[in-house]
Each structure stands twice: as C-alpha cells, then as structure tokens.
XYZ file of C-alpha atoms in Angstrom:
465
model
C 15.445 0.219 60.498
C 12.750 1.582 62.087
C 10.309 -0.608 59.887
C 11.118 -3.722 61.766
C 8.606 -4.589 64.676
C 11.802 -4.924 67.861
C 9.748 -3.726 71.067
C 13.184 -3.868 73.136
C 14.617 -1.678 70.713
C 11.979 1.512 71.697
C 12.729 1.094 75.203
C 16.145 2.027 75.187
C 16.300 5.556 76.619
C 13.208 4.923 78.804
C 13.741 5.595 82.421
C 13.227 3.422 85.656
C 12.400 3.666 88.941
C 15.076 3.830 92.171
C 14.078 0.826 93.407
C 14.470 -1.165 89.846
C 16.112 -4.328 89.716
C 19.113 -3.187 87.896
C 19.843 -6.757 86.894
C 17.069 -6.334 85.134
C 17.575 -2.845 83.458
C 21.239 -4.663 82.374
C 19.242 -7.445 80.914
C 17.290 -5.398 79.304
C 20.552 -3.476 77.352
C 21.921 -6.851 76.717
C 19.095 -8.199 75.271
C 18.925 -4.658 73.036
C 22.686 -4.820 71.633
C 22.088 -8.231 71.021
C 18.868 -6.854 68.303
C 20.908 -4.418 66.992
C 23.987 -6.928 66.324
C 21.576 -8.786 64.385
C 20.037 -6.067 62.597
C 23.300 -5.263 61.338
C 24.205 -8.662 60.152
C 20.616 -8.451 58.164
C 21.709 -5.244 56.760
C 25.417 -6.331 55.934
C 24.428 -9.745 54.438
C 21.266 -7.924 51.989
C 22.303 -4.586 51.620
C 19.854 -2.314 49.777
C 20.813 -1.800 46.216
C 18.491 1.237 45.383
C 19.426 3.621 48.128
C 16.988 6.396 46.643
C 14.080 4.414 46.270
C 13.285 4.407 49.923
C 10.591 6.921 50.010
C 7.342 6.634 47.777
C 7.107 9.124 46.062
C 10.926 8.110 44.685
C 9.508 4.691 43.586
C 6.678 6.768 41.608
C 9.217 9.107 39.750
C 11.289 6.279 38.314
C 8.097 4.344 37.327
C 7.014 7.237 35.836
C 10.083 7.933 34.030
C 10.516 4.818 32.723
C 6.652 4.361 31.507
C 7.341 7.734 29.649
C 10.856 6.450 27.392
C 8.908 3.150 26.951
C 5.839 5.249 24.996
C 8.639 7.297 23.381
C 10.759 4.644 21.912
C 6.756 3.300 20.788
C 6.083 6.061 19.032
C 9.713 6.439 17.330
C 9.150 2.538 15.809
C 6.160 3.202 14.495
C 7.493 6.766 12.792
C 8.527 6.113 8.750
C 12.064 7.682 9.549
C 13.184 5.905 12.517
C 12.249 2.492 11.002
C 14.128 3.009 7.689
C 16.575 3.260 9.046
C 17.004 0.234 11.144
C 15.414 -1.599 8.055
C 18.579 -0.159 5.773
C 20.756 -1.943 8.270
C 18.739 -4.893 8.569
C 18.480 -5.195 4.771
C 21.913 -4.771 4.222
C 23.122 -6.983 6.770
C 20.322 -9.737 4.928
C 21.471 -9.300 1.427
C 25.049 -9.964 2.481
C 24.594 -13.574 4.242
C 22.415 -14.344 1.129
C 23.703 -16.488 -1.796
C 24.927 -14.836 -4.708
C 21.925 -14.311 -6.972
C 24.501 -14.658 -9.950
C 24.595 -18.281 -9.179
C 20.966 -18.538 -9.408
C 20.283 -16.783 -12.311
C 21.224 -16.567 -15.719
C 20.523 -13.871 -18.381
C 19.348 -13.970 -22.270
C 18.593 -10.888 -24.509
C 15.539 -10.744 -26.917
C 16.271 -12.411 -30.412
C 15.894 -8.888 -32.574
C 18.013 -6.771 -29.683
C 19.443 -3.935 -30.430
C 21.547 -1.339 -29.039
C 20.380 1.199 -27.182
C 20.436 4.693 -28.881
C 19.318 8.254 -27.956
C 16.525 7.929 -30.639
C 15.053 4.569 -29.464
C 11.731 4.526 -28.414
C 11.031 1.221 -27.149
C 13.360 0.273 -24.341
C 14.573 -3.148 -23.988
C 16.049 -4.717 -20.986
C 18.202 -7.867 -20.263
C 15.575 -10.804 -19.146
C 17.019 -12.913 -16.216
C 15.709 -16.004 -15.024
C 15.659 -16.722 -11.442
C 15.737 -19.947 -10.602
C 15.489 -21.851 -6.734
C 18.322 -24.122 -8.438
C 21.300 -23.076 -9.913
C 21.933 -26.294 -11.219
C 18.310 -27.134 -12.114
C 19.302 -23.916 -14.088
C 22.061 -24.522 -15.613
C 21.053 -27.409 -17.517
C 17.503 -26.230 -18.547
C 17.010 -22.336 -18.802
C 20.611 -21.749 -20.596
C 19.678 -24.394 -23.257
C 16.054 -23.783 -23.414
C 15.216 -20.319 -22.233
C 11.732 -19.732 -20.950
C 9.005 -17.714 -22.531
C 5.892 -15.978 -20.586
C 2.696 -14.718 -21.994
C 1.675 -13.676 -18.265
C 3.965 -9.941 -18.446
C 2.964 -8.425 -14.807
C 4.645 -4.841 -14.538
C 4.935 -3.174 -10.936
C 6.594 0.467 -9.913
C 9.262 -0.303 -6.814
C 10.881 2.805 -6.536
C 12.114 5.081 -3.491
C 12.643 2.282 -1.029
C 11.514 2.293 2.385
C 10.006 0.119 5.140
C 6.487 0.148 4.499
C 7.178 -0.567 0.546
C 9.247 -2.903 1.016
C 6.610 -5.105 3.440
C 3.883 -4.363 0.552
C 5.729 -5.767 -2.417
C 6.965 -8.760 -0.122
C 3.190 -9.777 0.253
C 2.156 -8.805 -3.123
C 4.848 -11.858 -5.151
C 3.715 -13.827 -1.618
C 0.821 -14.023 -2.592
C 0.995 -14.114 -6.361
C 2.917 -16.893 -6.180
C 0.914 -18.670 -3.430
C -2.207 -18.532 -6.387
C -0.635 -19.721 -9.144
C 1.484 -21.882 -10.402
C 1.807 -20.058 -13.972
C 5.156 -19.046 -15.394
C 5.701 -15.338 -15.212
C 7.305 -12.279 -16.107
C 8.266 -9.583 -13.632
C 9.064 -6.465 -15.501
C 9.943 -4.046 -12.105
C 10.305 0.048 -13.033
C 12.694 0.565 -10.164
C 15.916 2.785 -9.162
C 19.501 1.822 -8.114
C 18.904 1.938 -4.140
C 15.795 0.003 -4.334
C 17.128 -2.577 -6.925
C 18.804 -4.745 -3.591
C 15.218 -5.192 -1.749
C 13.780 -6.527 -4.935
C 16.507 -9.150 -5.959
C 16.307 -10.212 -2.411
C 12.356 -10.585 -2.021
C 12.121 -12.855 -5.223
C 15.189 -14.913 -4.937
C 13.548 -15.832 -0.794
C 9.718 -15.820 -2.961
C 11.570 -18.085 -5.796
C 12.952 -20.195 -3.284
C 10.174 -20.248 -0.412
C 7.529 -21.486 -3.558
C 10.525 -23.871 -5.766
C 9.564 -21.418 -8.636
C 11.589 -20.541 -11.971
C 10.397 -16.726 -12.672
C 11.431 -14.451 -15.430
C 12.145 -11.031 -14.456
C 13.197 -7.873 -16.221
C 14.538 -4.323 -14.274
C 13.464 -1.217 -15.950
C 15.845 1.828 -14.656
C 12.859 4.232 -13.807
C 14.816 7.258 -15.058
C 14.804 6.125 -18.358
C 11.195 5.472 -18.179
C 10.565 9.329 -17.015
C 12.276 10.311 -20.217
C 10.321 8.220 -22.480
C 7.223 9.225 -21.597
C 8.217 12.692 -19.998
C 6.196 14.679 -23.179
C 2.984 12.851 -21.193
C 3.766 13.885 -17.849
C 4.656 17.011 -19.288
C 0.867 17.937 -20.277
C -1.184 15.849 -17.669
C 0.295 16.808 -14.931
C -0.558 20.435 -14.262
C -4.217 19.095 -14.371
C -3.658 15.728 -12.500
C -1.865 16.679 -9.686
C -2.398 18.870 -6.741
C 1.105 21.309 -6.840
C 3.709 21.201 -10.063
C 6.107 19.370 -7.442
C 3.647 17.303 -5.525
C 3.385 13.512 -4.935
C 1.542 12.651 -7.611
C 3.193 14.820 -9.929
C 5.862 12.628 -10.846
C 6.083 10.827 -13.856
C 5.547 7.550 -12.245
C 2.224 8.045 -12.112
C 1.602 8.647 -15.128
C 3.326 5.412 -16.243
C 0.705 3.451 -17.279
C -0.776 5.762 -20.074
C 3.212 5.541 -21.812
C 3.615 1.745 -21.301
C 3.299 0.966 -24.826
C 6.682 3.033 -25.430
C 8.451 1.437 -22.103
C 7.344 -2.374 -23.174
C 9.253 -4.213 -25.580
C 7.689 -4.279 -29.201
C 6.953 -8.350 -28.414
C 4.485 -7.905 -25.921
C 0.841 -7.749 -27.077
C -0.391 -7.766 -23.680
C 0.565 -6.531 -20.009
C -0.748 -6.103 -16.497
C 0.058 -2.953 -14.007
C -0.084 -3.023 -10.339
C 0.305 -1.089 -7.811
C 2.625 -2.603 -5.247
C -0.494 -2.679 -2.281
C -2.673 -4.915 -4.379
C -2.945 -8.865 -2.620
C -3.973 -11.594 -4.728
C -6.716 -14.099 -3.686
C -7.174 -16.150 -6.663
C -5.111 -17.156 -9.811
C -3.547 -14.404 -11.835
C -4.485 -16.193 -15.049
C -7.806 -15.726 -14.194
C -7.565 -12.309 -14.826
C -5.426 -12.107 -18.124
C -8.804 -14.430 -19.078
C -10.351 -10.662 -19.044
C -8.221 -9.950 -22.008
C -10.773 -12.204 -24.552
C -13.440 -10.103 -23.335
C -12.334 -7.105 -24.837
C -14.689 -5.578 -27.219
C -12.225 -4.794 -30.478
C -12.213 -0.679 -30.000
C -11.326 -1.274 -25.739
C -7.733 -0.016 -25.206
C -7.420 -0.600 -20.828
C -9.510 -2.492 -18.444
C -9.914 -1.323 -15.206
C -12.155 -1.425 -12.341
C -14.513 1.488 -10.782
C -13.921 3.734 -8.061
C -15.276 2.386 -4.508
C -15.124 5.888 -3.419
C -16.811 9.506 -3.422
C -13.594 11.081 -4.667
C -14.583 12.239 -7.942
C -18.056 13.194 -6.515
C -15.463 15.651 -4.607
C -13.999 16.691 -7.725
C -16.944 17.423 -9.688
C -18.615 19.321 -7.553
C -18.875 22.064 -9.558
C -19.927 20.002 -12.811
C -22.472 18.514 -10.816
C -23.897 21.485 -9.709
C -24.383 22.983 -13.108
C -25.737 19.563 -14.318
C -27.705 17.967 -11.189
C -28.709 14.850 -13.167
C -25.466 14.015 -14.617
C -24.604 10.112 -13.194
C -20.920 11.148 -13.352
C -19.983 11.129 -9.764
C -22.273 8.920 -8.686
C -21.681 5.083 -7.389
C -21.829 2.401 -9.785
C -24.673 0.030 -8.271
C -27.799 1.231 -9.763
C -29.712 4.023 -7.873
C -33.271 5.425 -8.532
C -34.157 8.494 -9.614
C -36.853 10.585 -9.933
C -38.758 10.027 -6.886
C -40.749 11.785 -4.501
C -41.508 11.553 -0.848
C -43.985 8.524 -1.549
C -41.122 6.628 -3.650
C -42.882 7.114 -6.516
C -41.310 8.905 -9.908
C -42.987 11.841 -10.859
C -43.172 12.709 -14.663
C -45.285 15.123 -16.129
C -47.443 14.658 -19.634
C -48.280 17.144 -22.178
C -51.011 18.465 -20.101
C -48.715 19.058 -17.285
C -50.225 16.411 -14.715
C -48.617 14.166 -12.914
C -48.216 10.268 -13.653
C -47.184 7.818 -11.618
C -44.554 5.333 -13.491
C -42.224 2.365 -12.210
C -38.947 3.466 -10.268
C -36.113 3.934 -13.334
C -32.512 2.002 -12.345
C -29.431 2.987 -14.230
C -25.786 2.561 -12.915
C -23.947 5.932 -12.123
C -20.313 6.107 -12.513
C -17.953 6.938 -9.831
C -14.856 6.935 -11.931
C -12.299 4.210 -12.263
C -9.236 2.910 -10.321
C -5.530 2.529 -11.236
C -4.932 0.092 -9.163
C -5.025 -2.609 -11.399
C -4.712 -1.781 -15.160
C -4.847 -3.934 -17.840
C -3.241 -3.039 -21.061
C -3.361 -3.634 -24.985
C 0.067 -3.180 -26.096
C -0.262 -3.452 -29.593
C -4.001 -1.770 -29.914
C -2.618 1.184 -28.040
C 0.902 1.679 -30.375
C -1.777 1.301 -33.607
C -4.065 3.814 -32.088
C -4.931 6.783 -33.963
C -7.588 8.062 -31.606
C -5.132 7.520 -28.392
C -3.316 9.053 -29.408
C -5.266 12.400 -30.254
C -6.596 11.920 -26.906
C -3.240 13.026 -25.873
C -2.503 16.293 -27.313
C -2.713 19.001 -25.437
C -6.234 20.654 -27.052
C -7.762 17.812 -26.405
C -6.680 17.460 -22.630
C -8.172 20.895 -22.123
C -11.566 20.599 -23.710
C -11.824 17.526 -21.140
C -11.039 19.462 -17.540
C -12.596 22.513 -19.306
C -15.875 20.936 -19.839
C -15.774 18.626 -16.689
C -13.803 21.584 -14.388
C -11.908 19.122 -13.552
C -9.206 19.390 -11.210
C -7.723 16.023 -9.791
C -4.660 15.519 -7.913
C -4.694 11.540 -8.533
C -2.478 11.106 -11.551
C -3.188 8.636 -14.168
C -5.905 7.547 -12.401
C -7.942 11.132 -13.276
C -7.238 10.808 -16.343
C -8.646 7.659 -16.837
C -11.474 8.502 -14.625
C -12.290 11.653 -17.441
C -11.329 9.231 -20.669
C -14.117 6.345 -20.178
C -16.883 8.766 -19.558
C -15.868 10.795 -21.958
C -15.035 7.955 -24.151
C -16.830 4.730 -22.977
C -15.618 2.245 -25.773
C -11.988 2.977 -25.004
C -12.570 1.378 -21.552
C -13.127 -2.121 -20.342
C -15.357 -2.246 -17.173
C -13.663 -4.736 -15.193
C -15.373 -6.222 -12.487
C -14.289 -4.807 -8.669
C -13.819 -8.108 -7.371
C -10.515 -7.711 -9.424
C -9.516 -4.189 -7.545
C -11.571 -4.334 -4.186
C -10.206 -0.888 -2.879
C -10.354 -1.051 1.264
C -9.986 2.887 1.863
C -12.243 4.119 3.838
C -10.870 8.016 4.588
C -13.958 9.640 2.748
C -15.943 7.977 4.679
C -14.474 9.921 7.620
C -14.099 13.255 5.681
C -17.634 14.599 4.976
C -19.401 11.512 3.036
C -20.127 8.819 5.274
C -24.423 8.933 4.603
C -23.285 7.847 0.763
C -19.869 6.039 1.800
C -21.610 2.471 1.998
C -23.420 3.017 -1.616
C -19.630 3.590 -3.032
C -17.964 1.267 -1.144
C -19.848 -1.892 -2.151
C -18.588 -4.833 -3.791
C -20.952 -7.778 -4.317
C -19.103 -11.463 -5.034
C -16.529 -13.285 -4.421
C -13.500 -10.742 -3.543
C -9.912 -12.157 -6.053
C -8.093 -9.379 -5.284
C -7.713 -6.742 -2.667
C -5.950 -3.502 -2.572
C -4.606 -2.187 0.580
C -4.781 1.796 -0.560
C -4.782 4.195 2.126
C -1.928 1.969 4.085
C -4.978 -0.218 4.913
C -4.845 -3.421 6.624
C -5.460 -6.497 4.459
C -8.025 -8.971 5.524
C -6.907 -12.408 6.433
C-alpha cells in the first residue's frame, strides 16, 4: 500500500500549529479516510493472488526454480530410457486403434515346404502379403500369389525409440524410390514384432503398395549360425559379452543357411541406411559380379582400421592396407618429386606413382550370392577356425566391429571374393574419428565423389534433407 503515490495519506500523524484552522485539520482526516476507503475497495475487488511474490528476490527464486525443472524434464526426453518408455505406451495405445492387419493380409507357404525339424538347416518362414486393400486382396493375392526377385533382409530386434524412428524412414523411403514389388524378410524378436507390423501396414497404406514380407524369429537365426559366432567373435568384438558380440552381427556371413533354398540373391541392411534412388538400381550391381565374387560391399569412409592396424602398419610402413581408397602418392620428397634410386645408387627423378589404398569395407549395405556362397568350397574353408587365426595373426588384428572386420580382413586378404561396390551405394556420415585423433587425414577417408543413392546415418547421425 505504500506503493501508491496518496500525498494526504503521509500527512496523517503530522502535527499543526495552535492557531490552525481546525476545519481544516478535519478536512484534512476526511479527505484521508475517504483514500483509505478506496484503497480498500481496490484491494477487496483485485486481491493479490501470489502473496509471496511481493519482494524481488521471491519473484527470482520461483523463476529460477521453474527455469531449472524446465531443463530437467529437457534433458529426461532426450535420455533413451525415459523416452521408451512413453514410446511403449504410445505404441501400444497406436497398434490398438489400428485395423486388424489379419484383414489386410493373407498368408501362403513355399511350394516344396516342409516341416520344421531339429536337423533342418535352411529355415523357412510363412510369406504374408500385405496389402492397402483387403478386398483388392482378397480377390488377387489369394488366387494369384505374388512373387519377388527384389529379397531385402533387415535386423529389427531389441525395440526402442530411436530404432523404431530409423526403420520408419528406412521402408519411407524405400518405398518413396520405387515402385518395384518386394520382399521384406525382417530377423526380429517377439516384443519388437508389433512396431514392425505397424510401420508397414501405415508404409503399405501411406504409398497404396502390395509388399511381401517374411518374419524370421532371431533366436532361431542365432542357432543356425551360432558355430560362426562361435569362432569370430572372440576376434571381432571388443569383450566376450559386448555389443557387437552377439550373433546378430555376424548375420550376414550365415545368411545362406537362414534364406530359403529359392533365393539366388539377397540384400542386407542395416536399419540406419536412407534410400535416395531406386532399389533396383542396385540389385543391377548383381550382373556385375565377376564369376569367383561371393558379397559386394562398399569401402570404409573412415580411419578405423588405420586404428586397428596400427601395429601391422608399423612393421610394414608401405602396406596400402589402412589407407583411404582415393588414390594417394607415394614416394615423394620435400620437392614433390619421387625419389628412386638406380643400380649406382643415385637418385632419379620419375613421375608421381597413384594407386588406391584400402581402408577396409562397410557392412552397411551387403549384397549377397545365395547360391555361390552354399556351393562354395573356398568359403567355406575361410571359416574354420585355422584359417581365422592365420588372418588376425598375420594382420594383429583385433576389431571390435563384427562382421564388418571380418570382411574388412577377407577382401584384402582375398580380393576376388569381394565386389567393390561403389560408396555412393553406402555413403557412411560418421564423423567421430574425425574428432578422436585423425582429423589431418579425416577428409581423405571421408570422401565420396558422385551422385550420393544412398546414405547411412551410422553414428546416430543426422540424415541430410
């Protein structure tokens, strides 16, 4: 009250002369209660609803406070566990107001099917087709039921948030680039079975697409190939229990066993990859094979294995394994020119010499010859277990990458096995070497001349628009 600018108000307990006009000094009191009355009335109609925000340094506190949960509740959404789980309840809640897939789909088993035993080394799931229109479906797929030679196999397994938003843009935008028909073969568990049914029935539907899609129970998987995991592993992977020492990594070297007898041909990719161009463009790579190439895939875009082979590389200095793939010049001296030495021991002057180093190769995007692979002798003495140690013995190599090492150690070790493919196909955009001790060589890694067709968001990196 004392805020308010009433002059009559401080001259209540002055005092006044003897000969003071006391009509006055009564005015004056009148004219006072009369302020105050209406002060009052102020204060009675508006009453002050934050009683303990009347000094400053209240008003501070609370701002304070609140600026602080604000930052907290921040840093909680963008934390792994706290948005699980409200994406558990948000996905359940989803799949529930969505229409029974069952209407949508129907279901037809391979012509020479059989039942699955103990012994059986090629496992064979039902094929469903998922259609936008169950009666579109009804009278076409049952009667005629479709046939793919586009077989795309992806790992969904251990669901959470930020898996869940990368295979959501990964069939976005495979089905935004093509127009194909396709078949999804998903390794994948019980929990994170839901999310997948309901990202391609919304994919199926958003794009008015009929898509052929086959679950693979990834336990089953780890079994089949669990003799490979078994001896790459302790080589391949950082600790016996670590990240990449599960068997899921290792999938792609045992996908001849997983894959159904049929299928000649077949594509794995990790869930991060984003397609920018057709994916029949790149089963076109398959023609290109030279007849002894087993897998395609595309180099490394980073120092990693120049990392790893540090100690290779330091017993043999001019070895180009480790080394980026866009040719680099060796040689030279401080005047640029190559020095090389005759059989009198003097110097001559020569032309700079180019040759392409090789920086290892990247699982990212694998491409696979079924049937080469099953009728390979030499594959399949690449796998036993002497042979896997002369490799990291003469290399010392120790990775902690998975498949992806091994890879990296079978097409330098064994070139013709491998089909270079272009890195256009698997433009990696990790750049954490680049931050960790390598970032005067990061840029001769990282390069990637042409036009970019697919992209792959390792590293949780964002994908360019």
């Amino acid at each position: 009250m004392a805020k308010f600018p009433l002059f009559n108000i401080s001259r209540k307990n002055e005092t006044y002369p003897a000969n003071f006009n006391i009509k006055c000094k009564s005015q004056l009191l009148e004219e006072h209660e009369s302020v105050k009355l209406i002060i009052n009335r102020r204060v009675a109609v508006h009453p002050m609803k934050w009683p303990l925000l009347r000094c400053k340094w209240q008003k501070k506190l609370t701002l304070s406070l609140t600026l602080f949960l604000i930052c907290l509740l921040i840093i909680f959404a963008y934390s792994d566990e706290f948005r699980n789980k409200v994406f558990s309840v948000f996905l359940s809640n989803r799949f529930g107001q969505v229409t029974n897939i069952s209407k949508l789909q129907t279901a037809f088993a391979n012509s020479n099917q059989e039942p699955n035993t103990s012994n059986q080394q090629h496992l064979k799931p039902m094929q469903y087709i998922l259609n936008y229109s169950a009666a579109q479906l009804n009278h076409s797929s049952i009667l005629k039921p479709i046939t793919s030679n586009y077989n795309i196999f992806v790992i969904y397994t251990r669901e959470n948030y930020r898996l869940h938003m990368k295979f959501d843009l990964f069939i976005h935008s495979l089905f935004k680039h093509t127009n194909a028909q396709l078949h999804l073969h998903v390794i994948t568990d019980k929990e994170s079975e839901v999310a997948v049914l309901e990202i391609l029935q919304r994919k199926v539907r958003r794009f008015k697409r009929v898509l052929i899609y086959s679950m693979y129970n990834i336990q089953i998987c780890s079994n089949i190939i669990q003799d490979i995991t078994d001896k790459l592993s302790p080589y391949f992977s950082s600790a016996p229990n670590s990240y990449y020492s599960d068997s899921l990594f290792f999938m792609s070297l045992g996908l001849h066993r997983i894959a159904d007898a049929s299928l000649s041909r077949a594509i794995l990719f990790d869930c991060d990859i984003v397609f920018r161009s057709d994916i029949r463009l790149l089963f076109a790579e398959f023609d290109r094979f030279l007849p002894n190439q087993l897998f395609g895939l595309a180099p490394e875009l980073t120092p990693v294995y120049r990392h790893i082979l540090y100690r290779y590389r330091t017993q043999f200095p001019e070895s180009n394994f480790g080394n980026p793939y866009q040719p680099i010049q060796i040689g030279k001296n401080k005047n640029n020119n190559n020095n090389i030495k005759n059989k009198n021991n003097k110097l001559l002057t020569s032309r700079s010499q180019e040759r392409h180093g090789y920086p290892g190769l990247n699982s990212g995007v694998v491409l696979i010859l079924l049937n080469r692979i099953r009728d390979s002798s030499t594959y399949i003495e690449i796998l036993t277990q002497y042979e896997i140690n002369r490799l990291v013995t003469k290399y010392s190599f120790k990775g902690h990458l998975g498949d992806q090492d091994f890879f990296t150690l079978l097409g330098y070790e064994y070139p013709t096995l491998i089909y270079r493919l272009d890195c256009v196909w698997n433009r990696q955009l990790c750049t954490w070497w680049k931050d960790h001790g390598y970032s005067n060589i990061f840029d001769a890694y990282f390069r990637c001349d042409g036009n970019i067709k697919m992209y792959h968001g390792n590293c949780n990196t964002r994908i360019p628009e």
